[in-house]
mmCIF file of C-alpha atoms in Angstrom:
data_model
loop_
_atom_site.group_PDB
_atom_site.id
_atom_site.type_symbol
_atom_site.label_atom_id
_atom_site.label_comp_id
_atom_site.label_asym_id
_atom_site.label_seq_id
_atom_site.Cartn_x
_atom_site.Cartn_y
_atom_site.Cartn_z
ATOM 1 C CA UNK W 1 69.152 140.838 66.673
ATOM 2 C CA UNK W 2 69.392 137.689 68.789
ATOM 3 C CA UNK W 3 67.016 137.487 71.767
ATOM 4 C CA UNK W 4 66.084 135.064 74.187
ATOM 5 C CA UNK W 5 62.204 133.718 75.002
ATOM 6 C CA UNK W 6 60.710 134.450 78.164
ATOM 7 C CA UNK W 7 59.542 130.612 79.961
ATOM 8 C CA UNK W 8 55.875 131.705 80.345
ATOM 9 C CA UNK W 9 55.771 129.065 83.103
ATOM 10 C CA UNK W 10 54.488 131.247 86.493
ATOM 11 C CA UNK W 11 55.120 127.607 88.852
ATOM 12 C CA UNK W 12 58.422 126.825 87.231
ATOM 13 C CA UNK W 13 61.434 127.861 89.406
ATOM 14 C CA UNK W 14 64.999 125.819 89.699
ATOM 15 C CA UNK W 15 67.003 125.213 92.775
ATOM 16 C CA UNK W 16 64.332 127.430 94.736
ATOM 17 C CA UNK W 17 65.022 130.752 93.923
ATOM 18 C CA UNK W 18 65.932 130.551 90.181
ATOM 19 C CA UNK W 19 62.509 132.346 88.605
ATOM 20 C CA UNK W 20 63.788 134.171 85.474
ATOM 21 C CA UNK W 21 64.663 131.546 82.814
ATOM 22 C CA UNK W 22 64.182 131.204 78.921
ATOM 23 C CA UNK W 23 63.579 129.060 76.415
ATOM 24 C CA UNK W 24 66.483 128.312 73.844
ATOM 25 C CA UNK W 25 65.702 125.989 70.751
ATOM 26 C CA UNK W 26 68.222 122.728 71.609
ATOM 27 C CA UNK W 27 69.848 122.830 68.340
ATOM 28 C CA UNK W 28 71.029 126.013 69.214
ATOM 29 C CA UNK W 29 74.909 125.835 70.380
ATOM 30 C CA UNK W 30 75.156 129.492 70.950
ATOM 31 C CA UNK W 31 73.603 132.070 73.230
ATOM 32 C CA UNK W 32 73.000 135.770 72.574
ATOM 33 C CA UNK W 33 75.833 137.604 74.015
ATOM 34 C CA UNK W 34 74.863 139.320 77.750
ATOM 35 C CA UNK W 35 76.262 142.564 79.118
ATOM 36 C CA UNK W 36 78.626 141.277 82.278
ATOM 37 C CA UNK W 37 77.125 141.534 85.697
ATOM 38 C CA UNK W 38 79.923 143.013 88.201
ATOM 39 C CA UNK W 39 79.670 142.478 91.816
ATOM 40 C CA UNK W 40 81.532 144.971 94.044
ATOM 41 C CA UNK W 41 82.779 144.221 97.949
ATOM 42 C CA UNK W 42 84.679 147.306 99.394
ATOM 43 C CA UNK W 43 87.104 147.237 96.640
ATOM 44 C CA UNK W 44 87.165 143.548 95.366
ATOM 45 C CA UNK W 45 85.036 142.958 92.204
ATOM 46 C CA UNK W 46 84.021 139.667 90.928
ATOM 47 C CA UNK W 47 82.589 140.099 87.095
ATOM 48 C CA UNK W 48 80.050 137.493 85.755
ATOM 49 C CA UNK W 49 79.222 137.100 82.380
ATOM 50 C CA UNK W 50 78.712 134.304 79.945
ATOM 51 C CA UNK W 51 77.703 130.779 80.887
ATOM 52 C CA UNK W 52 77.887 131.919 84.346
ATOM 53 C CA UNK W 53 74.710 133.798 83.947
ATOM 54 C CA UNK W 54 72.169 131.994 82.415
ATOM 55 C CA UNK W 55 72.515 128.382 82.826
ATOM 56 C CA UNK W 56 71.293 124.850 80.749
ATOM 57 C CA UNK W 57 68.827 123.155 83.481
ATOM 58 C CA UNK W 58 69.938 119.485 82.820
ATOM 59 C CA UNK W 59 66.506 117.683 81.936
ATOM 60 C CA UNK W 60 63.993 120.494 81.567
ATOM 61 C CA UNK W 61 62.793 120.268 77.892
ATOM 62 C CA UNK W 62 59.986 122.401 76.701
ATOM 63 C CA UNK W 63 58.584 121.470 72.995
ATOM 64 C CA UNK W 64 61.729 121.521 71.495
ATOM 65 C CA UNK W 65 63.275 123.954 73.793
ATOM 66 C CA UNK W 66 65.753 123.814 76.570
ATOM 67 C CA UNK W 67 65.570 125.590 79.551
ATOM 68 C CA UNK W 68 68.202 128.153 81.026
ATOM 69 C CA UNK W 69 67.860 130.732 84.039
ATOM 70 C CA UNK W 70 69.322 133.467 84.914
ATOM 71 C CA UNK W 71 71.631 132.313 88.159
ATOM 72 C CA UNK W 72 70.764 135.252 90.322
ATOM 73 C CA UNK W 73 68.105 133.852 92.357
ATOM 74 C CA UNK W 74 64.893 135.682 94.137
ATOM 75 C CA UNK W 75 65.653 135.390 97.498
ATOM 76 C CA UNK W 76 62.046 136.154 98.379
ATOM 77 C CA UNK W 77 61.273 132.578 97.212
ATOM 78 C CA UNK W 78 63.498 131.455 99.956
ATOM 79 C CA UNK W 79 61.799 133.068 102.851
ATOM 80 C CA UNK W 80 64.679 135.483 103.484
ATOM 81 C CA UNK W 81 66.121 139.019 102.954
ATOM 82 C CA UNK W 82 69.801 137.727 101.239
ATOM 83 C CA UNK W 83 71.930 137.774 98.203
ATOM 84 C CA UNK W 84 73.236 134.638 97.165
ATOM 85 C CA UNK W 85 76.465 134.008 95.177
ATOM 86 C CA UNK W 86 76.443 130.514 94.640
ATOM 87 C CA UNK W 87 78.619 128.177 92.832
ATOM 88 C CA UNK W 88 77.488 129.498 89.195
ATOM 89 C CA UNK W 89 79.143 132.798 90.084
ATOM 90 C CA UNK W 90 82.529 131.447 91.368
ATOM 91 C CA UNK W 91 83.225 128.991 88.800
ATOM 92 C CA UNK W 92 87.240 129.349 87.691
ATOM 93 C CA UNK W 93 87.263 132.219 90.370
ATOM 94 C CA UNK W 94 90.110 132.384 93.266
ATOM 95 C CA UNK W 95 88.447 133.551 96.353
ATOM 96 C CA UNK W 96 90.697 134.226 98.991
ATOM 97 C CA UNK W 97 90.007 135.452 102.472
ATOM 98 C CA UNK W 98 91.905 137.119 104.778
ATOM 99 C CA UNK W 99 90.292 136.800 108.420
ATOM 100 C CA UNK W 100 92.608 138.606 109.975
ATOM 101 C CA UNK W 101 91.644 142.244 107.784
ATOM 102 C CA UNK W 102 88.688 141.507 107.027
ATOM 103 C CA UNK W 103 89.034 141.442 103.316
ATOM 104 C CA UNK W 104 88.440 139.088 100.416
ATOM 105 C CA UNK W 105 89.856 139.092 97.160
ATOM 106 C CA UNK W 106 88.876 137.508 93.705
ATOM 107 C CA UNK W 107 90.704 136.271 91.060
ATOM 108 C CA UNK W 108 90.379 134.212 87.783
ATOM 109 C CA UNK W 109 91.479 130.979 87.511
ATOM 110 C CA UNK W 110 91.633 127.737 85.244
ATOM 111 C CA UNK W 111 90.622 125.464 88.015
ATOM 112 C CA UNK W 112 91.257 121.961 86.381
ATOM 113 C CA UNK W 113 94.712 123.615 85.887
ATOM 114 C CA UNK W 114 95.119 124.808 89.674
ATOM 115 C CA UNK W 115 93.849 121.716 90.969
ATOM 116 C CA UNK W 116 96.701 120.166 89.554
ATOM 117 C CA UNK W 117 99.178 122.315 90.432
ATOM 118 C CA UNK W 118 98.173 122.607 94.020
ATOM 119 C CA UNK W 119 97.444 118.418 94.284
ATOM 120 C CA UNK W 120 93.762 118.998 94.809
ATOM 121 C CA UNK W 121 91.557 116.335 93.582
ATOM 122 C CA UNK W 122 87.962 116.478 92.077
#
């Protein structure tokens, strides 16, 4: 069974509210495989899984370990009561929102492809 090391590290936290996070050897290309994380909105669902939850802080070595944390935050380390679905989460996702019904929907998407489709730039 593949598993992932706790960072022991009680004053370490990334981008303010990132507090969970592990330590995977650098010569490691792979991670263990995660159960998806599905978020639900009064009938739209958005799943996360993979890369998008746990991600590679760029520069954090430990030893000989990298360091990757779980990208749902602790929003008590922000001073407020929220839930935050940040950019982790909506990477190659269509979000679409519809003002006027008060709805939003989610979809996946290449975006390098999209971008060139639509004439967006990066």
């Amino acid at each position: 069974m593949r598993t992932l090391k706790v960072l022991e590290d009680q004053d370490f936290v990334f981008q303010g509210a990132m507090d969970l996070c592990y330590r995977v050897p650098i010569n490691q290309t792979w991670l263990p495989k995660l159960p998806s994380v599905s978020l639900v909105f009064r009938g739209a669902e958005i799943t996360v899984s993979g890369e998008r939850l746990l991600y590679r802080v760029p520069g954090e070595i430990r030893e000989k370990d990298s360091i990757h944390c779980f990208t749902f935050g602790n929003s008590e380390l922000l001073a407020v009561e929220a839930y935050i679905i940040g950019h982790h989460h909506q990477q190659n996702v269509w979000v679409e929102y519809d003002l006027e019904k008060s709805r939003i929907g989610f979809a996946k998407v290449q975006c390098d492809i999209a971008s060139q489709r639509f004439g967006f730039f990066r």
